[in-house]
């Protein structure tokens, strides 16, 4: 799915006024029925993460933390079974999992002799049964399972989706009898930062979205939507490094990208929007 900048901006603008819930995602699908659910979810998640980054600091002042903690204590004091923490997160427009982290850290600071380490906090968020307070454990659990953009559950889902698409791409390369080295093999050879696949014999792209006859040496799989912010970050952190080291390559955004981003082809980096039913075709021609 390739969107124009105007189409993307329309979707992003619609997200400004909706909370980050699954109900909002269903409404988004009704508003933009021609877009796939996966594409909308990816845009939804990325736009919300931008919002959280912009507002993160105000939720982490000492005054804000103390206010949230006291409101949490008052709420569970009245009804420990009510979704106090989840409702608080929604009220102040902060990700439920991140609100759970704030309250958990504050609770442990009050009840432990030494400040909790980051690894301990992460472990408790992954498994709330480790939290030494049953009411707080339940409150944290409610936040984790109801957060569609942040938290250990979302991280596991994203990791699984990313791995699934790498497997799909690997199967395609094997089907085409293309010789390649994957990321694990490249790291074993001493490379520190590598694309997902390096083609041992470069191939010629045959695809209506690519320059006819463009030769590629590597392929990177991104199980996300390529918006301006994430794409330029990838260019800076990954893609130009790959280009400098290995030559021209291909980036597959499985859930689409903004059409205007495909301006790097002259520099040797092609973009492809790809789905299992519409996967890029590779022709096994030796460069």
mmCIF file of C-alpha atoms in Angstrom:
data_model
loop_
_atom_site.group_PDB
_atom_site.id
_atom_site.type_symbol
_atom_site.label_atom_id
_atom_site.label_comp_id
_atom_site.label_asym_id
_atom_site.label_seq_id
_atom_site.Cartn_x
_atom_site.Cartn_y
_atom_site.Cartn_z
ATOM 1 C CA UNK A 1 0.000 0.000 0.000
ATOM 2 C CA UNK A 2 1.585 3.246 -1.163
ATOM 3 C CA UNK A 3 -0.084 6.428 0.104
ATOM 4 C CA UNK A 4 0.412 9.952 -1.108
ATOM 5 C CA UNK A 5 1.543 12.461 1.482
ATOM 6 C CA UNK A 6 -1.954 13.977 1.390
ATOM 7 C CA UNK A 7 -3.614 10.612 2.094
ATOM 8 C CA UNK A 8 -1.226 9.916 4.945
ATOM 9 C CA UNK A 9 -1.761 13.385 6.449
ATOM 10 C CA UNK A 10 -5.530 12.848 6.344
ATOM 11 C CA UNK A 11 -5.197 9.624 8.340
ATOM 12 C CA UNK A 12 -2.706 11.173 10.773
ATOM 13 C CA UNK A 13 -4.936 14.188 11.324
ATOM 14 C CA UNK A 14 -7.869 11.918 12.088
ATOM 15 C CA UNK A 15 -5.792 10.219 14.799
ATOM 16 C CA UNK A 16 -5.231 13.477 16.683
ATOM 17 C CA UNK A 17 -8.718 13.434 18.137
ATOM 18 C CA UNK A 18 -9.057 9.735 19.028
ATOM 19 C CA UNK A 19 -7.717 7.879 22.095
ATOM 20 C CA UNK A 20 -5.271 4.967 21.573
ATOM 21 C CA UNK A 21 -7.796 2.158 21.988
ATOM 22 C CA UNK A 22 -8.875 -0.791 19.867
ATOM 23 C CA UNK A 23 -12.293 0.836 19.545
ATOM 24 C CA UNK A 24 -10.609 3.846 17.927
ATOM 25 C CA UNK A 25 -8.857 1.564 15.470
ATOM 26 C CA UNK A 26 -12.194 0.072 14.416
ATOM 27 C CA UNK A 27 -13.548 3.578 13.835
ATOM 28 C CA UNK A 28 -10.458 4.398 11.794
ATOM 29 C CA UNK A 29 -11.091 1.370 9.585
ATOM 30 C CA UNK A 30 -14.668 2.517 9.007
ATOM 31 C CA UNK A 31 -13.407 5.989 8.057
ATOM 32 C CA UNK A 32 -10.782 4.630 5.632
ATOM 33 C CA UNK A 33 -12.192 1.322 4.326
ATOM 34 C CA UNK A 34 -9.823 1.180 1.347
ATOM 35 C CA UNK A 35 -6.781 0.913 3.631
ATOM 36 C CA UNK A 36 -5.779 -2.417 5.133
ATOM 37 C CA UNK A 37 -6.192 -2.959 8.860
ATOM 38 C CA UNK A 38 -2.480 -3.724 9.212
ATOM 39 C CA UNK A 39 -1.495 -0.454 7.502
ATOM 40 C CA UNK A 40 -3.854 1.590 9.664
ATOM 41 C CA UNK A 41 -2.638 -0.135 12.840
ATOM 42 C CA UNK A 42 0.981 0.599 11.954
ATOM 43 C CA UNK A 43 0.241 4.284 11.254
ATOM 44 C CA UNK A 44 -1.925 4.435 14.384
ATOM 45 C CA UNK A 45 0.888 3.071 16.547
ATOM 46 C CA UNK A 46 3.592 5.285 15.031
ATOM 47 C CA UNK A 47 1.558 8.471 15.362
ATOM 48 C CA UNK A 48 0.719 7.681 18.975
ATOM 49 C CA UNK A 49 4.374 7.023 19.780
ATOM 50 C CA UNK A 50 5.232 10.457 18.368
ATOM 51 C CA UNK A 51 2.594 11.965 20.654
ATOM 52 C CA UNK A 52 3.989 10.152 23.698
ATOM 53 C CA UNK A 53 7.527 11.338 22.937
ATOM 54 C CA UNK A 54 6.284 14.936 22.713
ATOM 55 C CA UNK A 55 4.440 14.758 26.050
ATOM 56 C CA UNK A 56 6.685 12.324 27.944
ATOM 57 C CA UNK A 57 8.495 14.925 30.060
ATOM 58 C CA UNK A 58 5.393 16.432 31.666
ATOM 59 C CA UNK A 59 4.338 13.030 33.025
ATOM 60 C CA UNK A 60 7.705 12.480 34.692
ATOM 61 C CA UNK A 61 8.038 15.570 36.824
ATOM 62 C CA UNK A 62 8.124 14.844 40.557
ATOM 63 C CA UNK A 63 4.840 16.717 40.978
ATOM 64 C CA UNK A 64 3.081 14.709 38.280
ATOM 65 C CA UNK A 65 4.356 11.374 39.603
ATOM 66 C CA UNK A 66 3.245 12.174 43.147
ATOM 67 C CA UNK A 67 -0.140 13.364 41.923
ATOM 68 C CA UNK A 68 -0.691 10.171 39.904
ATOM 69 C CA UNK A 69 0.407 7.978 42.814
ATOM 70 C CA UNK A 70 -1.919 9.649 45.287
ATOM 71 C CA UNK A 71 -4.821 9.429 42.844
ATOM 72 C CA UNK A 72 -4.038 5.748 42.370
ATOM 73 C CA UNK A 73 -3.999 5.135 46.148
ATOM 74 C CA UNK A 74 -7.273 7.015 46.621
ATOM 75 C CA UNK A 75 -8.897 5.129 43.772
ATOM 76 C CA UNK A 76 -7.945 1.610 44.865
ATOM 77 C CA UNK A 77 -8.789 2.585 48.448
ATOM 78 C CA UNK A 78 -12.376 3.088 47.342
ATOM 79 C CA UNK A 79 -12.538 0.090 44.979
ATOM 80 C CA UNK A 80 -9.475 -2.073 44.398
ATOM 81 C CA UNK A 81 -11.191 -4.065 41.654
ATOM 82 C CA UNK A 82 -11.978 -1.026 39.484
ATOM 83 C CA UNK A 83 -9.587 -0.243 36.598
ATOM 84 C CA UNK A 84 -8.220 2.775 38.453
ATOM 85 C CA UNK A 85 -4.808 2.872 36.797
ATOM 86 C CA UNK A 86 -6.159 2.293 33.290
ATOM 87 C CA UNK A 87 -8.747 5.042 33.681
ATOM 88 C CA UNK A 88 -6.114 7.406 35.073
ATOM 89 C CA UNK A 89 -3.868 6.776 32.060
ATOM 90 C CA UNK A 90 -6.736 7.433 29.652
ATOM 91 C CA UNK A 91 -7.750 10.586 31.528
ATOM 92 C CA UNK A 92 -4.299 12.188 31.373
ATOM 93 C CA UNK A 93 -3.680 10.885 27.816
ATOM 94 C CA UNK A 94 -0.702 8.673 28.591
ATOM 95 C CA UNK A 95 0.017 5.121 27.502
ATOM 96 C CA UNK A 96 -1.392 2.662 30.096
ATOM 97 C CA UNK A 97 1.787 0.563 30.203
ATOM 98 C CA UNK A 98 3.912 3.648 30.793
ATOM 99 C CA UNK A 99 1.567 4.835 33.532
ATOM 100 C CA UNK A 100 1.823 1.392 35.121
ATOM 101 C CA UNK A 101 5.622 1.736 35.108
ATOM 102 C CA UNK A 102 5.436 5.130 36.849
ATOM 103 C CA UNK A 103 3.173 3.841 39.620
ATOM 104 C CA UNK A 104 5.094 0.589 40.038
ATOM 105 C CA UNK A 105 8.407 2.439 40.402
ATOM 106 C CA UNK A 106 6.865 4.835 42.927
ATOM 107 C CA UNK A 107 5.357 1.949 44.904
ATOM 108 C CA UNK A 108 8.654 0.067 45.063
ATOM 109 C CA UNK A 109 10.530 3.201 46.112
ATOM 110 C CA UNK A 110 8.174 3.480 49.053
ATOM 111 C CA UNK A 111 8.262 -0.190 50.056
ATOM 112 C CA UNK A 112 11.846 -1.221 49.269
ATOM 113 C CA UNK A 113 15.013 -0.195 51.079
ATOM 114 C CA UNK A 114 16.936 0.236 47.832
ATOM 115 C CA UNK A 115 15.687 1.831 44.570
ATOM 116 C CA UNK A 116 14.395 -0.804 42.129
ATOM 117 C CA UNK A 117 16.631 -1.584 39.153
ATOM 118 C CA UNK A 118 15.390 -1.279 35.573
ATOM 119 C CA UNK A 119 15.651 -5.058 35.115
ATOM 120 C CA UNK A 120 13.445 -5.659 38.157
ATOM 121 C CA UNK A 121 10.830 -3.213 36.894
ATOM 122 C CA UNK A 122 10.851 -4.785 33.417
ATOM 123 C CA UNK A 123 10.527 -8.274 34.894
ATOM 124 C CA UNK A 124 7.509 -7.249 36.975
ATOM 125 C CA UNK A 125 5.851 -5.588 33.991
ATOM 126 C CA UNK A 126 6.340 -8.758 31.933
ATOM 127 C CA UNK A 127 4.985 -10.871 34.792
ATOM 128 C CA UNK A 128 2.811 -8.806 37.176
ATOM 129 C CA UNK A 129 2.476 -11.798 39.528
ATOM 130 C CA UNK A 130 5.964 -10.828 40.782
ATOM 131 C CA UNK A 131 4.632 -7.521 42.137
ATOM 132 C CA UNK A 132 4.459 -7.799 45.949
ATOM 133 C CA UNK A 133 0.973 -6.300 46.120
ATOM 134 C CA UNK A 134 -2.028 -8.112 44.692
ATOM 135 C CA UNK A 135 -4.085 -5.016 43.969
ATOM 136 C CA UNK A 136 -1.250 -3.258 42.150
ATOM 137 C CA UNK A 137 -0.422 -6.451 40.257
ATOM 138 C CA UNK A 138 -3.982 -6.578 38.932
ATOM 139 C CA UNK A 139 -3.950 -2.876 38.057
ATOM 140 C CA UNK A 140 -0.684 -3.255 36.135
ATOM 141 C CA UNK A 141 -2.021 -6.330 34.332
ATOM 142 C CA UNK A 142 -5.107 -4.397 33.194
ATOM 143 C CA UNK A 143 -2.873 -1.664 31.781
ATOM 144 C CA UNK A 144 -0.621 -4.114 29.942
ATOM 145 C CA UNK A 145 -3.412 -6.063 28.220
ATOM 146 C CA UNK A 146 -5.349 -2.910 27.256
ATOM 147 C CA UNK A 147 -2.397 -1.027 25.766
ATOM 148 C CA UNK A 148 -2.254 -1.408 21.984
ATOM 149 C CA UNK A 149 0.896 0.686 21.421
ATOM 150 C CA UNK A 150 3.284 0.142 24.356
ATOM 151 C CA UNK A 151 4.276 -2.491 26.904
ATOM 152 C CA UNK A 152 5.764 -6.006 27.010
ATOM 153 C CA UNK A 153 2.769 -7.605 25.275
ATOM 154 C CA UNK A 154 2.987 -5.185 22.342
ATOM 155 C CA UNK A 155 6.769 -5.686 22.197
ATOM 156 C CA UNK A 156 6.302 -9.461 21.914
ATOM 157 C CA UNK A 157 3.711 -9.050 19.172
ATOM 158 C CA UNK A 158 5.936 -6.661 17.201
ATOM 159 C CA UNK A 159 8.911 -8.990 17.523
ATOM 160 C CA UNK A 160 6.841 -11.957 16.333
ATOM 161 C CA UNK A 161 5.447 -10.017 13.358
ATOM 162 C CA UNK A 162 8.903 -8.800 12.378
ATOM 163 C CA UNK A 163 10.305 -12.323 12.539
ATOM 164 C CA UNK A 164 7.342 -13.706 10.559
ATOM 165 C CA UNK A 165 7.995 -11.299 7.703
ATOM 166 C CA UNK A 166 11.697 -12.073 7.689
ATOM 167 C CA UNK A 167 10.773 -15.750 7.333
ATOM 168 C CA UNK A 168 8.413 -14.916 4.459
ATOM 169 C CA UNK A 169 11.213 -13.040 2.715
ATOM 170 C CA UNK A 170 13.703 -15.839 3.384
ATOM 171 C CA UNK A 171 11.286 -18.369 1.863
ATOM 172 C CA UNK A 172 10.930 -16.184 -1.240
ATOM 173 C CA UNK A 173 14.688 -15.965 -1.697
ATOM 174 C CA UNK A 174 15.016 -19.730 -1.321
ATOM 175 C CA UNK A 175 12.144 -20.251 -3.769
ATOM 176 C CA UNK A 176 13.998 -18.105 -6.305
ATOM 177 C CA UNK A 177 17.195 -20.108 -5.702
ATOM 178 C CA UNK A 178 19.024 -16.966 -4.654
ATOM 179 C CA UNK A 179 22.187 -17.332 -2.612
ATOM 180 C CA UNK A 180 22.259 -15.099 0.466
ATOM 181 C CA UNK A 181 23.654 -14.559 3.935
ATOM 182 C CA UNK A 182 21.244 -13.682 6.721
ATOM 183 C CA UNK A 183 21.825 -11.387 9.680
ATOM 184 C CA UNK A 184 23.026 -14.164 12.018
ATOM 185 C CA UNK A 185 25.531 -15.434 9.468
ATOM 186 C CA UNK A 186 26.841 -11.922 8.858
ATOM 187 C CA UNK A 187 27.289 -11.276 12.566
ATOM 188 C CA UNK A 188 29.170 -14.543 12.876
ATOM 189 C CA UNK A 189 31.539 -13.133 10.256
ATOM 190 C CA UNK A 190 32.165 -10.077 12.422
ATOM 191 C CA UNK A 191 29.744 -7.527 10.952
ATOM 192 C CA UNK A 192 28.199 -5.335 13.648
ATOM 193 C CA UNK A 193 25.331 -3.626 11.780
ATOM 194 C CA UNK A 194 23.872 -5.505 8.834
ATOM 195 C CA UNK A 195 20.716 -5.694 6.700
ATOM 196 C CA UNK A 196 18.482 -8.745 7.035
ATOM 197 C CA UNK A 197 19.871 -10.374 3.891
ATOM 198 C CA UNK A 198 22.945 -9.858 1.714
ATOM 199 C CA UNK A 199 22.736 -11.386 -1.735
ATOM 200 C CA UNK A 200 25.920 -13.275 -2.534
ATOM 201 C CA UNK A 201 25.117 -12.806 -6.215
ATOM 202 C CA UNK A 202 23.444 -9.407 -6.856
ATOM 203 C CA UNK A 203 20.115 -9.559 -8.686
ATOM 204 C CA UNK A 204 18.231 -7.334 -11.076
ATOM 205 C CA UNK A 205 14.919 -5.912 -9.889
ATOM 206 C CA UNK A 206 11.906 -6.540 -12.095
ATOM 207 C CA UNK A 207 9.072 -4.632 -10.483
ATOM 208 C CA UNK A 208 6.770 -1.841 -11.710
ATOM 209 C CA UNK A 209 7.679 0.267 -8.661
ATOM 210 C CA UNK A 210 11.421 -0.068 -9.174
ATOM 211 C CA UNK A 211 13.777 1.215 -11.803
ATOM 212 C CA UNK A 212 13.891 -1.459 -14.491
ATOM 213 C CA UNK A 213 17.183 -3.309 -14.328
ATOM 214 C CA UNK A 214 18.222 -1.786 -10.990
ATOM 215 C CA UNK A 215 20.765 -4.045 -9.293
ATOM 216 C CA UNK A 216 20.432 -4.737 -5.571
ATOM 217 C CA UNK A 217 22.978 -6.254 -3.190
ATOM 218 C CA UNK A 218 20.982 -6.394 0.049
ATOM 219 C CA UNK A 219 17.400 -6.472 1.329
ATOM 220 C CA UNK A 220 15.991 -5.075 4.559
ATOM 221 C CA UNK A 221 12.549 -6.111 5.828
ATOM 222 C CA UNK A 222 10.467 -3.649 7.845
ATOM 223 C CA UNK A 223 7.179 -4.963 9.219
ATOM 224 C CA UNK A 224 5.841 -1.434 9.572
ATOM 225 C CA UNK A 225 4.602 1.542 7.601
ATOM 226 C CA UNK A 226 7.267 3.851 6.198
ATOM 227 C CA UNK A 227 6.331 7.331 7.360
ATOM 228 C CA UNK A 228 8.677 10.297 7.061
ATOM 229 C CA UNK A 229 9.931 10.211 10.634
ATOM 230 C CA UNK A 230 10.716 6.505 10.859
ATOM 231 C CA UNK A 231 12.109 6.297 7.321
ATOM 232 C CA UNK A 232 14.552 9.156 7.801
ATOM 233 C CA UNK A 233 15.619 7.667 11.135
ATOM 234 C CA UNK A 234 16.252 4.337 9.397
ATOM 235 C CA UNK A 235 18.202 6.115 6.662
ATOM 236 C CA UNK A 236 20.452 7.757 9.227
ATOM 237 C CA UNK A 237 20.857 4.751 11.535
ATOM 238 C CA UNK A 238 20.884 1.886 9.037
ATOM 239 C CA UNK A 239 20.264 2.308 5.324
ATOM 240 C CA UNK A 240 23.070 4.694 4.366
ATOM 241 C CA UNK A 241 25.482 2.546 6.349
ATOM 242 C CA UNK A 242 24.367 -0.498 4.366
ATOM 243 C CA UNK A 243 24.678 1.451 1.114
ATOM 244 C CA UNK A 244 28.211 2.594 1.960
ATOM 245 C CA UNK A 245 29.308 -0.901 2.926
ATOM 246 C CA UNK A 246 27.429 -3.179 0.542
ATOM 247 C CA UNK A 247 26.175 -1.038 -2.350
ATOM 248 C CA UNK A 248 22.614 -0.495 -3.663
ATOM 249 C CA UNK A 249 19.790 -2.250 -1.834
ATOM 250 C CA UNK A 250 16.078 -2.716 -1.335
ATOM 251 C CA UNK A 251 13.904 -1.856 1.677
ATOM 252 C CA UNK A 252 10.573 -3.656 1.926
ATOM 253 C CA UNK A 253 7.918 -1.872 3.985
ATOM 254 C CA UNK A 254 5.333 -4.610 4.352
ATOM 255 C CA UNK A 255 2.557 -2.222 5.370
ATOM 256 C CA UNK A 256 3.322 0.481 2.816
ATOM 257 C CA UNK A 257 5.051 3.839 2.729
ATOM 258 C CA UNK A 258 4.485 7.461 1.744
ATOM 259 C CA UNK A 259 4.960 7.760 -2.004
ATOM 260 C CA UNK A 260 7.123 10.868 -1.789
ATOM 261 C CA UNK A 261 9.722 9.002 0.279
ATOM 262 C CA UNK A 262 10.805 6.959 -2.721
ATOM 263 C CA UNK A 263 13.285 9.653 -3.750
ATOM 264 C CA UNK A 264 16.385 7.759 -2.705
ATOM 265 C CA UNK A 265 16.409 5.366 -5.648
ATOM 266 C CA UNK A 266 18.943 7.571 -7.411
ATOM 267 C CA UNK A 267 21.222 7.068 -4.432
ATOM 268 C CA UNK A 268 20.784 3.316 -4.667
ATOM 269 C CA UNK A 269 18.074 2.563 -2.113
ATOM 270 C CA UNK A 270 14.750 1.381 -3.477
ATOM 271 C CA UNK A 271 11.508 1.096 -1.507
ATOM 272 C CA UNK A 272 8.853 -1.541 -2.024
ATOM 273 C CA UNK A 273 5.397 -1.902 -0.475
ATOM 274 C CA UNK A 274 4.792 -5.578 -0.121
ATOM 275 C CA UNK A 275 2.127 -8.059 0.901
ATOM 276 C CA UNK A 276 2.143 -11.878 0.826
ATOM 277 C CA UNK A 277 -0.160 -11.783 -2.203
ATOM 278 C CA UNK A 278 1.789 -9.042 -3.979
ATOM 279 C CA UNK A 279 5.423 -9.731 -3.160
ATOM 280 C CA UNK A 280 8.299 -8.225 -5.045
ATOM 281 C CA UNK A 281 9.584 -10.245 -8.000
ATOM 282 C CA UNK A 282 13.303 -10.893 -8.218
ATOM 283 C CA UNK A 283 14.942 -12.010 -11.430
ATOM 284 C CA UNK A 284 18.007 -14.200 -10.987
ATOM 285 C CA UNK A 285 20.291 -12.364 -13.380
ATOM 286 C CA UNK A 286 23.935 -12.055 -12.517
ATOM 287 C CA UNK A 287 25.033 -8.432 -12.284
#
